[in-house]
Amino acid sequence: MLRRQLLGSLPLLGIGAGGLAYPVASRAQGSRGNTLVVVTTPEPTVLTNAINSAPSVAEVATKIYDGLLEYDMQMQPQPSLAEAWETSGDGKSVTFRLRRGVTWHDGRPFTSADVAFSLLEVVKKFHPRGPGNLGPLEAVDTPDEHTAILRLAHPYPPMMKGLSSLESPIVAKHLYEGTDIRNNAANNRPVGTGPFKFAEWNRGASIVLEKNANYWRPGRPYLDRLIFRFINDPATRAAALESGEVDVAFFGTITPAEMRRLAGLPSIEIAQGGYEALAPMMLLELNTKKKPLDDKRVRQALAYAIDRKFIADNIWYGFGKPAVGPISSVYSGSGLYTDQVLRFDVPDRVARANALLDEAGYKRGSGGIRFELTQDVGPYGDDYRRMGEYMRQAYNRIGVRLNLRTVDQATYVRRVYTDYDFDMTSGWYVGMGDPTLGVQRQYVTSNIRQGIPFNNVAQYSDPENDRLWAQAAVETDPGKRTELFHAIQRKLVEDSPIIWIMEMDLVALQNKRVKNLITTGLGVRGGLYETRLEG
């Protein structure tokens, strides 16, 4: 149960899933007070996104932590913990002037030492996208408490798009220094500088954040409290949003069919925008170290066998479009995206898949089956199981028996990312403002980092691919950079260590009384300090 003092003067309490006491808007009173209630799934395993970039972790943690920078809807950098910054003429150092008077939630002052420690000892080492975001960062000089100078081995323009609270959260040095960072108690009782403070975690039911009254943005946040609810049943989640017991439902918590229905109600709308800068991609990761997936002909056959348009239209109800490769068409404006790759959406795709499996030596046996695979269904909502059920039918057409395995998130993360005990797994990744930041991590040899989630779990390793990514990271000529990224896409699609399914429209649903839910390029993964409730 939530402590009574946390709920303050809220008008009415109802009992929800897991025995959670939560505020309910009565018809007579029309308000539960200045508390925003969000439903998301699955429940996070930790609350510090510097060491875990799972979607539900980031959704909570980005309200608690700040980054050096924020980003507008065009992913242009904006001040946050850094008030101003300047890049040297040779591009090998960036000087950040830090905001004065900022304190941690425990009252200790924020200083440049926190920045140096966070970037070098935490984010670069433990954040799944840290190596891509910070790349050639070698040192952070701290000439005074309000100046941090990032020293780079070579110019690295992508870094300036990877310094948000989502990508490079600044954590408290005084809580982490000299500890086992991945098992520090502060990971589950986080202390940040952000707009909301951690108040309570009711396992299996809710996480409660309270307003940081000393937040450095004057008058912000507008909300007094954020409650993240965890409800096992998707129908109950939808009913909670429809009844007004929940204000916001993040993508994946409610089935796409129900999202379309609910968005047609007078009181509910789709919260548009805020995901484009993330370039989210739904995919199947393949364990390239296990037979038969160590043969690219088998991987290509599996890619041919599925109908991406059917998946986008009939499972995800149009909340996305078919993907053709590892880089989203979101990057079309910069020229980095190309669809001139090996295409799997051809009319004779099933025949091609069967021919490739025959060529690879996997003939049909008893019952027409060539071999069996197990898909570990991503723990991000019931629609991933529905997608798996479709894939089971599609793969049966080419003689592959697919078994589906569903477990809780903690077991899933351990099995897939620590034990490598999987054949294929469904999920989604973000590409961020540049492919070097969010896409590269899945494909380069240096990011085969066992035990750290959301990296190169396919264990794909190819020297030519590594070389292309390394060149693209430092190339400053736009034309040459475009050529490199086009070559990367052709190479990866040919080798198919991953099956790319859909470019996602990562929308949320909200009650219309919620205002300013989406105000930055990070969408619901922003700080929500501008979010208000009306009525």
XYZ file of C-alpha atoms in Angstrom, residues 200-467:
268
model
C 8.493 4.720 -2.790
C 8.609 1.488 -4.765
C 5.735 -0.871 -4.033
C 6.989 -4.017 -5.765
C 4.457 -5.404 -8.173
C 2.198 -2.388 -7.862
C 3.689 1.097 -8.265
C 6.575 3.535 -8.113
C 5.904 6.942 -6.585
C 7.901 10.073 -7.377
C 7.345 13.387 -5.622
C 7.998 16.931 -6.747
C 11.525 18.222 -6.187
C 10.702 21.500 -4.448
C 14.301 22.644 -4.920
C 14.489 21.964 -8.631
C 16.703 24.438 -10.463
C 14.017 25.345 -13.009
C 11.943 28.018 -11.209
C 8.344 26.968 -10.659
C 8.874 23.508 -12.109
C 7.681 20.837 -12.097
C 3.983 21.682 -12.174
C 2.950 18.246 -10.930
C 3.179 17.376 -7.240
C 3.480 13.668 -7.809
C 3.996 10.967 -10.431
C 2.686 7.445 -9.897
C 3.787 4.661 -12.245
C 1.363 1.763 -11.969
C 2.014 -1.840 -12.992
C -1.077 -3.822 -13.960
C -0.648 -7.343 -15.277
C -3.770 -7.562 -17.441
C -3.851 -5.391 -20.607
C -7.662 -5.228 -20.559
C -7.526 -3.846 -17.020
C -4.963 -1.265 -18.125
C -7.282 -0.135 -20.906
C -10.231 0.020 -18.512
C -8.202 2.118 -16.072
C -7.415 4.661 -18.783
C -10.999 4.701 -20.031
C -12.414 5.234 -16.535
C -9.979 8.040 -15.697
C -8.147 6.081 -12.994
C -5.021 6.357 -15.154
C -4.029 9.515 -17.040
C -1.387 8.201 -19.449
C -0.635 4.798 -20.982
C 2.795 4.356 -22.546
C 3.205 2.418 -25.780
C 3.036 -1.340 -25.287
C 0.789 -1.261 -22.221
C -2.456 -1.435 -24.197
C -3.023 -3.537 -27.297
C -2.895 -1.552 -30.552
C -6.501 -2.478 -31.321
C -7.611 -1.038 -27.980
C -5.431 2.024 -28.556
C -7.317 2.764 -31.767
C -10.657 2.330 -29.988
C -9.732 4.416 -26.973
C -8.309 7.229 -29.102
C -11.793 7.642 -30.551
C -13.358 8.416 -27.173
C -14.153 12.049 -26.255
C -11.854 12.048 -23.216
C -8.765 10.317 -24.678
C -6.278 11.187 -27.407
C -2.997 10.020 -28.868
C -0.039 12.001 -27.554
C 1.595 12.824 -30.862
C 5.314 13.116 -31.496
C 8.348 12.774 -29.317
C 9.479 9.400 -30.624
C 10.877 10.410 -33.999
C 14.214 11.450 -32.520
C 14.473 8.009 -30.924
C 14.162 6.236 -34.305
C 12.656 3.127 -32.628
C 13.016 -0.191 -34.448
C 11.284 -3.497 -33.728
C 13.411 -6.542 -34.496
C 14.377 -10.162 -33.938
C 17.887 -10.727 -32.608
C 19.477 -13.999 -33.693
C 22.147 -15.895 -31.780
C 24.727 -16.156 -34.559
C 26.951 -18.415 -32.435
C 24.421 -21.268 -32.375
C 23.593 -23.656 -35.182
C 21.809 -23.302 -37.518
C 21.850 -19.509 -37.029
C 25.612 -19.355 -37.607
C 24.823 -19.731 -41.337
C 23.734 -16.490 -42.998
C 21.660 -18.450 -45.537
C 19.492 -19.654 -42.660
C 19.239 -16.140 -41.258
C 18.232 -14.776 -44.647
C 15.633 -17.512 -45.030
C 14.078 -16.529 -41.707
C 14.025 -12.906 -42.868
C 12.301 -13.814 -46.139
C 9.659 -15.926 -44.398
C 7.859 -13.148 -42.507
C 5.468 -10.590 -43.988
C 6.395 -7.277 -42.361
C 3.436 -5.394 -43.788
C 1.052 -7.971 -42.342
C 2.710 -7.551 -38.952
C 2.544 -3.737 -39.082
C -1.084 -3.638 -40.247
C -2.667 -6.552 -38.397
C -0.697 -6.954 -35.167
C 0.374 -3.346 -34.526
C -2.663 -1.727 -36.242
C -0.634 0.709 -38.261
C 1.539 2.046 -35.439
C 4.587 1.719 -37.639
C 5.750 0.675 -41.095
C 7.858 -2.212 -42.460
C 11.614 -1.925 -41.947
C 14.108 -2.808 -44.655
C 17.353 -2.681 -42.678
C 19.146 -1.616 -39.508
C 18.800 2.156 -40.002
C 15.401 3.822 -39.824
C 14.019 6.006 -42.593
C 13.895 8.717 -39.901
C 17.463 9.418 -41.064
C 16.352 10.072 -44.664
C 16.636 13.831 -44.211
C 20.351 13.549 -43.463
C 20.896 11.161 -46.362
C 22.130 8.357 -44.092
C 19.242 5.981 -44.858
C 18.987 3.848 -47.973
C 16.521 1.213 -49.130
C 18.934 0.012 -51.824
C 19.737 -3.171 -49.954
C 18.876 -6.846 -50.253
C 15.076 -6.784 -50.055
C 13.098 -9.465 -48.239
C 9.664 -8.134 -49.226
C 9.664 -9.758 -52.658
C 6.690 -11.692 -54.118
C 8.520 -15.048 -54.132
C 9.985 -14.608 -50.640
C 8.701 -17.978 -49.303
C 10.161 -19.853 -52.268
C 13.483 -18.088 -51.748
C 13.457 -19.002 -48.063
C 12.866 -22.687 -48.834
C 15.604 -22.679 -51.476
C 18.125 -21.136 -49.070
C 17.392 -23.728 -46.399
C 17.776 -26.529 -48.935
C 21.071 -25.016 -50.078
C 22.280 -24.786 -46.463
C 21.695 -28.539 -46.102
C 18.618 -28.432 -43.868
C 16.271 -30.779 -45.716
C 12.732 -31.430 -44.580
C 12.370 -34.428 -42.322
C 9.479 -36.025 -40.465
C 6.348 -33.918 -40.748
C 8.165 -31.565 -43.124
C 10.252 -30.056 -40.308
C 13.864 -29.041 -40.952
C 14.791 -27.941 -37.402
C 13.362 -26.262 -34.290
C 14.059 -22.823 -32.816
C 12.893 -21.098 -29.637
C 11.919 -17.453 -29.572
C 12.236 -15.664 -26.239
C 9.341 -13.238 -26.435
C 10.307 -9.726 -25.361
C 8.592 -8.848 -22.047
C 7.142 -5.592 -23.389
C 3.461 -6.424 -23.697
C 1.147 -9.146 -24.946
C 1.429 -8.061 -28.578
C 4.932 -9.463 -28.719
C 3.448 -12.882 -28.041
C 0.832 -12.286 -30.753
C 3.648 -11.411 -33.138
C 5.463 -14.573 -32.080
C 2.363 -16.637 -32.822
C 2.231 -15.191 -36.326
C 5.922 -15.997 -36.805
C 5.339 -19.557 -35.651
C 2.843 -19.957 -38.508
C 5.097 -18.202 -41.019
C 8.122 -20.322 -40.138
C 6.090 -23.503 -40.268
C 5.601 -22.782 -43.992
C 9.346 -23.160 -44.534
C 9.726 -26.222 -42.299
C 10.951 -24.492 -39.137
C 9.174 -25.347 -35.889
C 9.147 -22.270 -33.638
C 8.596 -22.568 -29.907
C 7.676 -19.488 -27.881
C 9.070 -18.884 -24.400
C 7.739 -16.138 -22.122
C 9.237 -15.231 -18.741
C 9.411 -12.208 -16.435
C 11.798 -9.397 -17.331
C 14.516 -10.271 -14.816
C 14.692 -13.874 -16.040
C 14.569 -12.722 -19.661
C 17.457 -10.285 -19.217
C 19.603 -12.877 -17.450
C 18.879 -15.655 -19.937
C 19.406 -13.560 -23.063
C 22.066 -10.999 -22.151
C 24.082 -12.818 -19.489
C 23.758 -16.514 -20.297
C 23.275 -16.190 -24.088
C 20.799 -19.051 -23.654
C 18.540 -18.231 -26.603
C 18.022 -18.782 -30.322
C 16.122 -15.624 -31.198
C 14.479 -12.889 -29.202
C 11.975 -10.171 -30.055
C 12.299 -6.612 -28.846
C 12.943 -3.043 -29.888
C 15.840 -0.620 -29.855
C 16.245 3.122 -30.311
C 18.611 4.650 -32.836
C 18.756 8.158 -31.294
C 19.846 11.299 -33.125
C 22.625 9.575 -35.055
C 23.118 5.890 -35.977
C 26.501 5.939 -34.238
C 24.724 6.508 -30.923
C 21.959 3.924 -30.903
C 22.361 1.592 -33.875
C 26.087 0.852 -33.866
C 26.024 -0.846 -30.448
C 24.199 -3.880 -31.853
C 26.708 -4.702 -34.567
C 30.311 -3.927 -33.617
C 32.614 -6.525 -32.098
C 33.634 -4.252 -29.218
C 30.037 -4.212 -28.007
C 29.789 -7.950 -27.417
C 29.622 -7.281 -23.685
C 28.170 -10.260 -21.890
C 25.987 -9.318 -18.943
C 25.225 -5.774 -20.147
C 21.734 -5.659 -21.701
C 20.792 -4.236 -25.092
C 24.102 -4.516 -26.871
C 25.459 -6.868 -29.545
C 23.680 -9.915 -28.140
C 23.673 -11.505 -31.608
C 27.455 -11.684 -31.093
C 27.919 -10.642 -34.696
C 31.549 -9.930 -35.507
C 32.917 -8.879 -38.894
C 36.141 -6.868 -39.466
C 34.797 -5.023 -42.511
C 31.661 -3.999 -40.627
C 33.751 -2.809 -37.661
C 35.940 -0.759 -40.005
